[in-house]
Short mmCIF file of C-alpha atoms (C1' of nucleotides) in Angstrom, two decimals:
data_model
loop_
_atom_site.label_atom_id
_atom_site.label_comp_id
_atom_site.label_asym_id
_atom_site.label_seq_id
_atom_site.Cartn_x
_atom_site.Cartn_y
_atom_site.Cartn_z
CA UNK A 1 30.86 52.20 95.79
CA UNK A 2 29.28 55.62 95.58
CA UNK A 3 29.70 57.56 92.34
CA UNK A 4 30.71 60.77 94.09
CA UNK A 5 33.38 58.85 95.96
CA UNK A 6 34.71 57.35 92.77
CA UNK A 7 34.89 60.77 91.11
CA UNK A 8 36.67 62.20 94.15
CA UNK A 9 39.17 59.34 94.21
CA UNK A 10 39.85 59.52 90.49
CA UNK A 11 40.22 63.29 90.72
CA UNK A 12 42.67 62.81 93.55
CA UNK A 13 45.04 60.78 91.40
CA UNK A 14 44.36 62.64 88.14
CA UNK A 15 47.25 64.96 88.85
CA UNK A 16 50.94 64.33 88.29
CA UNK A 17 52.21 65.04 91.77
CA UNK A 18 49.43 63.10 93.45
CA UNK A 19 49.70 60.17 91.08
CA UNK A 20 53.40 60.00 91.91
CA UNK A 21 52.64 60.15 95.61
CA UNK A 22 49.93 57.52 95.44
CA UNK A 23 51.98 55.09 93.39
CA UNK A 24 54.94 55.59 95.70
CA UNK A 25 52.75 54.68 98.66
CA UNK A 26 51.17 51.74 96.83
CA UNK A 27 54.66 50.40 96.31
CA UNK A 28 55.78 51.22 99.83
CA UNK A 29 53.28 48.82 101.39
CA UNK A 30 51.42 49.02 104.67
CA UNK A 31 54.12 50.72 106.78
CA UNK A 32 53.94 53.72 104.45
CA UNK A 33 56.31 56.67 104.35
CA UNK A 34 56.75 59.83 106.42
CA UNK A 35 55.78 63.11 104.75
CA UNK A 36 59.41 64.24 104.77
CA UNK A 37 60.53 61.09 102.98
CA UNK A 38 57.90 61.60 100.30
CA UNK A 39 58.92 65.24 99.91
CA UNK A 40 62.57 64.25 99.48
CA UNK A 41 61.93 61.32 97.17
CA UNK A 42 59.67 63.25 94.83
CA UNK A 43 61.19 66.71 95.24
CA UNK A 44 57.97 68.41 96.21
CA UNK A 45 58.01 71.46 98.51
CA UNK A 46 56.49 70.83 101.93
CA UNK A 47 53.50 73.09 101.57
CA UNK A 48 52.64 71.69 98.17
CA UNK A 49 53.03 68.14 99.38
CA UNK A 50 50.86 68.81 102.38
CA UNK A 51 48.12 70.11 100.11
CA UNK A 52 48.27 67.02 97.93
CA UNK A 53 48.40 64.61 100.86
CA UNK A 54 45.28 66.19 102.23
CA UNK A 55 43.53 65.75 98.90
CA UNK A 56 44.45 62.07 98.72
CA UNK A 57 43.56 61.55 102.34
CA UNK A 58 40.25 63.37 102.02
CA UNK A 59 39.40 61.17 99.03
CA UNK A 60 40.04 58.12 101.20
CA UNK A 61 42.89 56.74 99.11
CA UNK A 62 45.57 57.07 101.77
CA UNK A 63 45.67 56.96 105.55
CA UNK A 64 47.82 58.92 107.98
CA UNK A 65 49.22 57.76 111.28
CA UNK A 66 51.31 59.78 113.67
CA UNK A 67 54.45 58.22 115.11
CA UNK A 68 56.55 60.48 117.25
CA UNK A 69 57.24 63.65 115.27
CA UNK A 70 56.58 61.90 111.98
CA UNK A 71 53.35 61.38 110.16
CA UNK A 72 53.34 58.21 108.11
CA UNK A 73 51.13 58.01 105.06
CA UNK A 74 50.13 54.72 103.51
CA UNK A 75 47.94 53.55 100.64
CA UNK A 76 44.45 52.33 101.47
CA UNK A 77 44.48 49.11 99.46
CA UNK A 78 40.84 48.32 100.11
CA UNK A 79 39.85 51.71 98.71
CA UNK A 80 42.08 51.19 95.70
CA UNK A 81 40.59 47.79 94.96
CA UNK A 82 37.09 49.15 95.47
CA UNK A 83 37.73 51.86 92.92
CA UNK A 84 39.16 49.46 90.35
CA UNK A 85 36.21 47.12 90.85
CA UNK A 86 33.82 50.03 90.31
CA UNK A 87 35.45 50.89 87.00
CA UNK A 88 35.35 47.34 85.70
CA UNK A 89 31.97 46.44 87.20
CA UNK A 90 29.81 44.30 84.99
CA UNK A 91 32.34 44.68 82.20
CA UNK A 92 30.92 43.66 78.79
CA UNK A 93 27.59 42.88 80.37
CA UNK A 94 29.13 40.19 82.51
CA UNK A 95 31.11 38.42 79.83
CA UNK A 96 34.45 38.64 81.60
CA UNK A 97 36.10 36.85 78.73
CA UNK A 98 35.97 40.05 76.70
CA UNK A 99 38.69 41.61 78.81
CA UNK A 100 42.19 40.43 77.92
CA UNK A 101 43.50 40.65 81.49
CA UNK A 102 41.99 39.82 84.83
CA UNK A 103 40.35 43.13 85.64
CA UNK A 104 36.73 42.46 84.72
CA UNK A 105 34.49 42.06 87.70
CA UNK A 106 30.92 40.99 88.42
CA UNK A 107 28.46 43.64 89.72
CA UNK A 108 29.10 45.02 93.21
CA UNK A 109 26.64 45.95 95.88
CA UNK A 110 26.22 49.68 96.61
CA UNK B 1 52.48 53.33 80.40
CA UNK B 2 53.44 56.98 80.30
CA UNK B 3 52.69 59.08 83.36
CA UNK B 4 51.16 61.92 81.35
CA UNK B 5 48.87 59.42 79.66
CA UNK B 6 47.77 58.00 82.98
CA UNK B 7 47.01 61.48 84.32
CA UNK B 8 45.04 62.33 81.18
CA UNK B 9 43.06 59.10 81.39
CA UNK B 10 42.33 59.48 85.09
CA UNK B 11 41.34 63.10 84.54
CA UNK B 12 39.03 61.98 81.79
CA UNK B 13 37.01 59.78 84.12
CA UNK B 14 37.35 62.00 87.19
CA UNK B 15 34.12 63.75 86.29
CA UNK B 16 30.58 62.57 86.95
CA UNK B 17 29.22 62.73 83.43
CA UNK B 18 32.31 61.15 81.90
CA UNK B 19 32.52 58.44 84.53
CA UNK B 20 28.90 57.58 83.74
CA UNK B 21 29.66 57.51 80.03
CA UNK B 22 32.76 55.41 80.42
CA UNK B 23 31.12 52.86 82.69
CA UNK B 24 28.14 52.65 80.38
CA UNK B 25 30.48 51.86 77.50
CA UNK B 26 32.51 49.40 79.56
CA UNK B 27 29.29 47.56 80.22
CA UNK B 28 28.08 47.85 76.64
CA UNK B 29 30.93 45.76 75.29
CA UNK B 30 32.80 46.00 72.00
CA UNK B 31 29.84 47.02 69.77
CA UNK B 32 29.51 50.20 71.80
CA UNK B 33 26.69 52.72 71.67
CA UNK B 34 25.74 55.57 69.35
CA UNK B 35 26.12 59.09 70.71
CA UNK B 36 22.37 59.58 70.63
CA UNK B 37 21.78 56.47 72.70
CA UNK B 38 24.26 57.67 75.29
CA UNK B 39 22.65 61.09 75.35
CA UNK B 40 19.21 59.56 75.90
CA UNK B 41 20.31 57.00 78.46
CA UNK B 42 22.20 59.47 80.60
CA UNK B 43 20.13 62.58 79.91
CA UNK B 44 23.04 64.70 78.77
CA UNK B 45 22.50 67.50 76.22
CA UNK B 46 24.13 66.86 72.86
CA UNK B 47 26.70 69.60 72.99
CA UNK B 48 27.76 68.66 76.49
CA UNK B 49 27.98 64.98 75.59
CA UNK B 50 30.02 65.74 72.52
CA UNK B 51 32.49 67.69 74.65
CA UNK B 52 32.85 64.81 77.09
CA UNK B 53 33.14 62.16 74.38
CA UNK B 54 35.96 64.14 72.87
CA UNK B 55 37.72 64.27 76.22
CA UNK B 56 37.43 60.51 76.71
CA UNK B 57 38.44 59.85 73.16
CA UNK B 58 41.40 62.20 73.29
CA UNK B 59 42.58 60.46 76.44
CA UNK B 60 42.46 57.16 74.57
CA UNK B 61 39.87 55.51 76.78
CA UNK B 62 37.20 55.15 74.13
CA UNK B 63 37.14 54.69 70.38
CA UNK B 64 34.71 56.03 67.80
CA UNK B 65 33.56 54.37 64.62
CA UNK B 66 31.18 55.78 62.07
CA UNK B 67 28.37 53.63 60.77
CA UNK B 68 25.95 55.33 58.44
CA UNK B 69 24.70 58.47 60.18
CA UNK B 70 25.61 57.13 63.60
CA UNK B 71 28.88 57.33 65.46
CA UNK B 72 29.38 54.41 67.77
CA UNK B 73 31.56 54.85 70.81
CA UNK B 74 33.09 51.90 72.64
CA UNK B 75 35.42 51.38 75.58
CA UNK B 76 39.08 50.69 74.85
CA UNK B 77 39.57 47.71 77.13
CA UNK B 78 43.29 47.48 76.52
CA UNK B 79 43.69 51.10 77.61
CA UNK B 80 41.56 50.47 80.67
CA UNK B 81 43.58 47.45 81.69
CA UNK B 82 46.82 49.31 81.05
CA UNK B 83 45.71 52.10 83.34
CA UNK B 84 44.70 49.74 86.13
CA UNK B 85 47.99 47.89 85.81
CA UNK B 86 49.86 51.19 86.07
CA UNK B 87 48.09 52.05 89.31
CA UNK B 88 48.78 48.72 90.94
CA UNK B 89 52.25 48.24 89.48
CA UNK B 90 54.74 46.71 91.87
CA UNK B 91 52.16 46.90 94.62
CA UNK B 92 53.69 46.44 98.10
CA UNK B 93 57.12 46.09 96.55
CA UNK B 94 56.06 43.00 94.67
CA UNK B 95 54.40 41.16 97.53
CA UNK B 96 51.08 40.66 95.78
CA UNK B 97 49.74 38.86 98.82
CA UNK B 98 49.34 42.23 100.56
CA UNK B 99 46.39 43.12 98.34
CA UNK B 100 43.12 41.48 99.34
CA UNK B 101 41.83 41.13 95.79
CA UNK B 102 43.48 40.29 92.53
CA UNK B 103 44.54 43.74 91.41
CA UNK B 104 48.19 43.76 92.38
CA UNK B 105 50.49 43.47 89.41
CA UNK B 106 54.20 42.98 88.78
CA UNK B 107 56.19 45.85 87.22
CA UNK B 108 55.37 46.76 83.61
CA UNK B 109 57.68 47.84 80.85
CA UNK B 110 57.47 51.48 79.77
"C1'" DA C 1 18.48 69.63 45.85
"C1'" DC C 2 15.14 69.31 49.85
"C1'" DT C 3 14.09 67.29 54.28
"C1'" DA C 4 15.06 64.77 58.33
"C1'" DT C 5 18.26 62.92 61.48
"C1'" DA C 6 22.83 62.73 63.99
"C1'" DT C 7 26.56 64.93 65.83
"C1'" DT C 8 29.90 68.63 66.47
"C1'" DT C 9 31.75 73.40 66.92
"C1'" DC C 10 31.40 78.06 68.68
"C1'" DC C 11 30.87 80.99 72.42
"C1'" DA C 12 30.47 83.18 76.92
"C1'" DT C 13 30.14 82.49 81.57
"C1'" DA C 14 30.88 80.23 86.01
"C1'" DA C 15 33.52 77.43 88.97
"C1'" DA C 16 37.33 74.63 90.62
"C1'" DT C 17 42.27 73.70 91.11
"C1'" DA C 18 47.60 74.08 91.54
"C1'" DT C 19 51.54 76.42 93.26
"C1'" DA C 20 54.93 77.67 96.84
"C1'" DG C 21 56.73 81.30 100.25
"C1'" DA C 22 56.07 82.77 104.84
"C1'" DA C 23 54.12 82.16 109.18
"C1'" DA C 24 52.05 79.04 112.47
"C1'" DT C 25 51.55 74.64 115.01
"C1'" DA C 26 53.10 70.31 117.06
"C1'" DT C 27 56.49 67.13 119.00
"C1'" DT C 28 60.91 65.72 120.92
"C1'" DT C 29 65.40 66.55 123.11
"C1'" DC C 30 68.39 69.09 125.97
"C1'" DG D 1 61.36 76.50 128.49
"C1'" DA D 2 64.41 76.99 124.57
"C1'" DA D 3 66.09 75.01 120.37
"C1'" DA D 4 65.51 71.76 116.65
"C1'" DT D 5 62.80 69.08 113.63
"C1'" DA D 6 58.37 67.83 111.11
"C1'" DT D 7 54.33 69.19 109.11
"C1'" DT D 8 50.38 72.21 108.22
"C1'" DT D 9 47.75 76.55 107.39
"C1'" DC D 10 47.41 81.02 105.24
"C1'" DT D 11 47.56 83.73 101.24
"C1'" DA D 12 47.66 85.35 96.56
"C1'" DT D 13 48.07 84.39 91.84
"C1'" DA D 14 47.73 81.70 87.64
"C1'" DT D 15 45.59 78.11 85.16
"C1'" DT D 16 42.31 74.74 83.81
"C1'" DT D 17 37.68 72.97 83.33
"C1'" DA D 18 32.39 72.49 82.81
"C1'" DT D 19 28.05 73.97 80.90
"C1'" DG D 20 24.45 74.23 77.26
"C1'" DG D 21 22.04 77.16 73.60
"C1'" DA D 22 22.45 78.32 68.87
"C1'" DA D 23 24.50 77.64 64.61
"C1'" DA D 24 27.15 74.65 61.60
"C1'" DT D 25 28.36 70.24 59.48
"C1'" DA D 26 27.60 65.53 57.86
"C1'" DT D 27 24.95 61.60 56.17
"C1'" DA D 28 20.84 59.33 54.20
"C1'" DG D 29 16.37 58.92 51.89
"C1'" DT D 30 12.99 60.81 48.50
#
DNA sequence: ACTATATTTCCATAAATATAGAAATATTTC
DNA sequence: GAAATATTTCTATATTTATGGAAATATAGT
C-alpha cells in the first residue's frame, strides 16, 4: 500500500456524505446500488452525489458499472481491506496480542 | 460509534504527516514516544508537529501523558479498533464471507 | 533565580474542499 | 427523432485546513 493512496482513501471517507455513501455500499454488497438509489436513500442532491461518487471512485474505494441507463456503484472490498491492513500494519511492533480485537496485522509488502 | 467521531478520526489521519505519526505510534505500542522523538524520526518541525498531535489527540486517536519534561504520545488502540469496526459494520448485509480477509464485522451498538 | 531542554501558542499566508442550481450528456422507449 | 429518465459537468461561493518561524510556556538541574 502506497502512502499517498492511503491518504487519498482516508480523505475520501473523512467526510459525512461520503462516509454515509461508502458504508451504505459496504453494506449493500457486491451488486451495489444505482446512483439514483443512493441519492434517494441518503437525500443527497444529484450533483452533490455525483461529486462525492467521483471522489470515492477516484480514490479507488468504489467501482462503477453501467447497466442500461443506470450506473451501479459498489464497494471495493479489497481496497478497503488493504487500507485497514495498512493502518494496523506491524501493530505494537508485531505483538498482535496488544490489540484487543482482531485488527492487528503483520507487515505488508509495498 | 458516532458518525461525527468517525469523520473526525478519519480526517485526522487523512493527511500525510498525521498518517505517518499515527502509524509510528501504532507500531510503537503502549509506551508511546515523546514529541521530540517523533519530530526527529519524521523530520517534522516542532510547531507543525504540535499542531498535528493536537489534531490526532482531539480526534481521540492518540493519548498524551506527561513524564518529567517529556510528553509521551501513544496510539489509542480501542479507538482505532472502534473506527475499523464502524467502517466494516454489517459488511455485505452480514454475510462476512464476502470479505476476503477478516475485517468484516457484525453490527455494533451506538 | 539562571540555564538548558521540551513543547506549545500565535500569526499570516497559501491551498484545498464542499455545496447545489442550471445546463449538458447519455441511454432507453415509443 | 422526440420524449422521458439517469447521471454528470459547469460554475460560483463559502468554508476549512496546512505550514513553519518567532515568541511564550513549562519542567528540571545547578
